[in-house]
Tab-separated table of C-alpha atoms in Angstrom:
chain	number	residue	atom	x	y	z
A	1	MET	CA	-19.251	-2.983	18.968
A	2	ALA	CA	-16.465	-1.692	20.734
A	3	GLY	CA	-13.415	-3.258	18.612
A	4	GLU	CA	-14.049	-6.766	19.929
A	5	ARG	CA	-13.636	-7.865	16.090
A	6	ALA	CA	-10.387	-6.546	15.518
A	7	ALA	CA	-9.187	-7.354	19.223
A	8	GLY	CA	-9.865	-10.911	18.540
A	9	LEU	CA	-7.366	-11.214	15.301
A	10	VAL	CA	-4.617	-9.465	17.971
A	11	ARG	CA	-5.605	-12.313	20.527
A	12	GLU	CA	-5.678	-14.851	17.579
A	13	LEU	CA	-1.546	-14.152	16.885
A	14	HIS	CA	-0.723	-13.527	20.050
A	15	ARG	CA	-2.171	-17.196	20.927
A	16	ALA	CA	0.011	-18.839	17.886
A	17	ALA	CA	3.098	-20.093	18.760
A	18	GLY	CA	6.654	-18.395	18.342
A	19	GLY	CA	7.016	-18.922	14.372
A	20	HIS	CA	3.868	-20.169	13.575
A	21	LEU	CA	1.590	-18.383	11.050
A	22	PRO	CA	-1.663	-18.782	11.281
A	23	PRO	CA	-4.678	-18.070	8.315
A	24	PHE	CA	-5.117	-14.732	6.814
A	25	ARG	CA	-8.863	-13.888	8.542
A	26	VAL	CA	-10.369	-12.457	5.302
A	27	GLU	CA	-14.053	-11.963	7.309
A	28	GLU	CA	-13.558	-10.963	10.438
A	29	LEU	CA	-10.748	-8.270	8.942
A	30	ARG	CA	-13.651	-7.836	6.732
A	31	GLN	CA	-16.259	-7.576	9.657
A	32	ALA	CA	-13.439	-4.668	11.274
A	33	LEU	CA	-14.039	-2.561	8.665
A	34	GLU	CA	-17.243	-2.805	8.164
A	35	GLU	CA	-18.352	-2.016	11.977
A	36	MET	CA	-15.347	0.903	11.873
A	37	ARG	CA	-17.205	1.998	8.249
A	38	ALA	CA	-20.785	1.613	10.734
A	39	LEU	CA	-18.983	3.522	14.063
A	40	TYR	CA	-17.761	6.589	11.464
A	41	GLU	CA	-20.840	7.319	10.021
A	42	GLN	CA	-22.691	6.788	13.530
A	43	ASN	CA	-20.550	9.993	14.705
A	44	GLN	CA	-21.054	11.936	11.701
A	45	ALA	CA	-24.626	12.472	12.331
A	46	ASP	CA	-24.474	13.014	16.268
A	47	VAL	CA	-21.479	15.414	15.211
A	48	SER	CA	-23.856	17.231	13.163
A	49	GLU	CA	-26.760	17.401	16.056
A	50	ALA	CA	-23.665	17.946	18.462
A	51	LYS	CA	-23.361	21.374	16.017
A	52	ALA	CA	-26.520	22.608	15.888
A	53	GLY	CA	-27.196	22.047	19.769
A	54	ARG	CA	-27.317	18.483	21.321
A	55	THR	CA	-24.610	19.012	23.579
A	56	ASP	CA	-25.130	15.316	25.253
A	57	LEU	CA	-23.803	14.294	22.655
A	58	ILE	CA	-19.957	14.917	22.861
A	59	PHE	CA	-19.149	11.781	25.262
A	60	LEU	CA	-20.738	9.653	23.106
A	61	ILE	CA	-18.666	11.036	19.796
A	62	ARG	CA	-15.941	11.282	21.663
A	63	PHE	CA	-15.829	7.247	22.905
A	64	ARG	CA	-17.129	5.975	19.201
A	65	HIS	CA	-13.574	8.136	17.907
A	66	CYS	CA	-11.503	6.322	20.824
A	67	CYS	CA	-13.102	2.677	19.542
A	68	LEU	CA	-11.814	3.697	15.907
A	69	LEU	CA	-8.579	4.590	16.809
A	70	ARG	CA	-8.677	1.018	18.552
A	71	ASN	CA	-10.180	-0.704	16.074
A	72	GLN	CA	-7.437	0.735	13.520
A	73	ARG	CA	-4.529	0.323	15.987
A	74	CYS	CA	-5.906	-3.043	16.736
A	75	ILE	CA	-5.409	-3.928	12.831
A	76	LEU	CA	-2.164	-2.729	12.395
A	77	ALA	CA	-0.675	-4.596	14.574
A	78	TYR	CA	-2.291	-7.617	13.072
A	79	LEU	CA	-1.054	-7.077	9.622
A	80	TYR	CA	2.059	-5.694	11.026
A	81	ASP	CA	2.712	-8.937	13.121
A	82	ARG	CA	1.717	-10.491	10.381
A	83	LEU	CA	4.119	-9.065	7.918
A	84	LEU	CA	6.886	-9.658	11.018
A	85	ARG	CA	5.931	-13.045	10.413
A	86	ILE	CA	6.414	-14.024	6.959
A	87	ARG	CA	9.506	-11.923	6.813
A	88	ALA	CA	11.278	-14.054	9.412
A	89	LEU	CA	10.100	-17.400	7.837
A	90	ARG	CA	11.623	-15.872	4.066
A	91	TRP	CA	14.209	-16.151	5.981
A	92	GLU	CA	13.879	-19.296	7.413
A	93	TYR	CA	12.778	-21.182	4.487
A	94	GLY	CA	14.336	-19.029	1.556
A	95	SER	CA	12.458	-17.417	-1.433
A	96	VAL	CA	10.084	-20.368	-1.904
A	97	LEU	CA	7.817	-20.837	1.364
A	98	PRO	CA	6.027	-24.662	1.496
A	99	ASN	CA	2.563	-24.541	0.666
A	100	THR	CA	1.702	-25.698	3.912
A	101	ILE	CA	3.084	-22.116	5.253
A	102	GLN	CA	1.828	-20.257	1.558
A	103	PHE	CA	-2.253	-21.688	2.624
A	104	HIS	CA	-1.907	-20.270	5.730
A	105	MET	CA	-1.660	-16.644	3.268
A	106	SER	CA	-3.868	-14.181	1.419
A	107	ALA	CA	-2.882	-13.882	-1.536
A	108	GLU	CA	-1.924	-10.846	-1.505
A	109	GLU	CA	0.694	-11.794	0.908
A	110	VAL	CA	1.327	-14.763	-1.563
A	111	ARG	CA	1.701	-11.742	-4.733
A	112	CYS	CA	4.018	-9.890	-2.500
A	113	LEU	CA	6.368	-12.431	-1.944
A	114	ARG	CA	6.294	-13.196	-5.253
A	115	ASP	CA	6.861	-10.009	-6.499
A	116	TYR	CA	9.861	-9.545	-3.633
A	117	GLY	CA	12.854	-7.809	-4.750
A	118	GLU	CA	11.404	-6.787	-8.660
A	119	PHE	CA	12.342	-3.296	-9.109
A	120	GLU	CA	11.644	-1.645	-12.328
A	121	ILE	CA	13.434	1.226	-13.204
A	122	ASP	CA	11.937	4.254	-15.911
A	123	ASP	CA	12.849	2.626	-18.700
A	124	GLY	CA	10.659	-0.254	-18.143
A	125	THR	CA	13.574	-2.917	-17.316
A	126	THR	CA	12.919	-4.746	-14.517
A	127	VAL	CA	16.169	-5.467	-12.300
A	128	LEU	CA	15.569	-8.005	-9.534
A	129	LEU	CA	16.896	-7.444	-6.520
A	130	LYS	CA	17.729	-10.461	-4.666
A	131	LYS	CA	21.075	-11.436	-3.135
A	132	ASN	CA	24.163	-13.358	-6.012
A	133	SER	CA	21.210	-11.654	-8.624
A	134	GLN	CA	23.575	-9.008	-11.540
A	135	PHE	CA	22.273	-6.123	-13.392
A	136	CYS	CA	23.596	-5.677	-16.649
A	137	SER	CA	23.130	-3.175	-19.462
A	138	THR	CA	24.252	-1.689	-22.621
A	139	SER	CA	25.746	1.308	-20.822
A	140	GLN	CA	26.985	-1.101	-17.592
A	141	VAL	CA	25.908	2.179	-15.333
A	142	LEU	CA	23.549	1.732	-12.640
A	143	PRO	CA	20.596	4.026	-13.078
A	144	VAL	CA	20.170	6.997	-10.251
A	145	LYS	CA	16.607	5.939	-9.201
A	146	LEU	CA	18.308	1.952	-8.748
A	147	LEU	CA	20.903	2.860	-6.173
A	148	ALA	CA	18.733	5.919	-4.298
A	149	HIS	CA	16.184	2.848	-3.817
A	150	ILE	CA	19.165	0.268	-2.418
A	151	ALA	CA	20.918	3.037	-0.400
A	152	ASN	CA	17.223	2.999	1.002
A	153	CYS	CA	16.829	-0.382	1.093
A	154	LEU	CA	19.771	0.103	3.219
A	155	HIS	CA	19.577	2.468	5.705
A	156	GLY	CA	16.069	0.881	7.032
A	157	SER	CA	16.970	-2.362	7.190
A	158	GLY	CA	19.819	-0.570	9.137
A	159	LEU	CA	22.975	-1.940	7.048
A	160	GLN	CA	26.087	0.026	6.587
A	161	PHE	CA	27.786	-0.266	3.400
A	162	SER	CA	31.447	1.283	2.777
A	163	SER	CA	32.363	2.517	-0.895
A	164	ALA	CA	35.810	0.989	-0.407
C-alpha cells in the first residue's frame, strides 16, 4: 500500500517500446486513486489524534503524506507520458489514428483527439484551428479571443510568428 499500483503504471510505460502505446489501464488507475483516498483518510484520523497529544503518530503521518505525493507524481507521469505518445502518434499518422492505436486509448483520449483543433468563440461559432483551415465570418475580422488563443498556442509550442 505504499504506492506500488501507481508505480506499476509508470513501469509499464517504461517497458513499452519507443512509440508503442500500451492499453489505458483504467482499473489500475482507479485502484491507485482509491489507495490515495484511503491514505488520506487514515492521515486525517491520525492528524486529529496527533493534535490531541499523540506525537508518536507524526512519523506515520509524514510517511503516508510522502506516499500520497509519490502516487500523485506517478499518476501524473503516467498520464503525461501517454499524452506525449498520443501527440507523437498524431503527428506521425495525421488527424485520424488507426483503429489498432485507438483500441489502446480511453474514451476520453479518443474524444480529445476528435475535438482537437475546435474552438468556440463568444457568439457560439465553432472555429476549426487545424492546418489549412479557413475562418470566414460576415465581418471578416477575427475575434480577439480567437487571436489570443492562437497566440497562446504558438507561445506554448515555442513557435514564432512574424507580422510581415
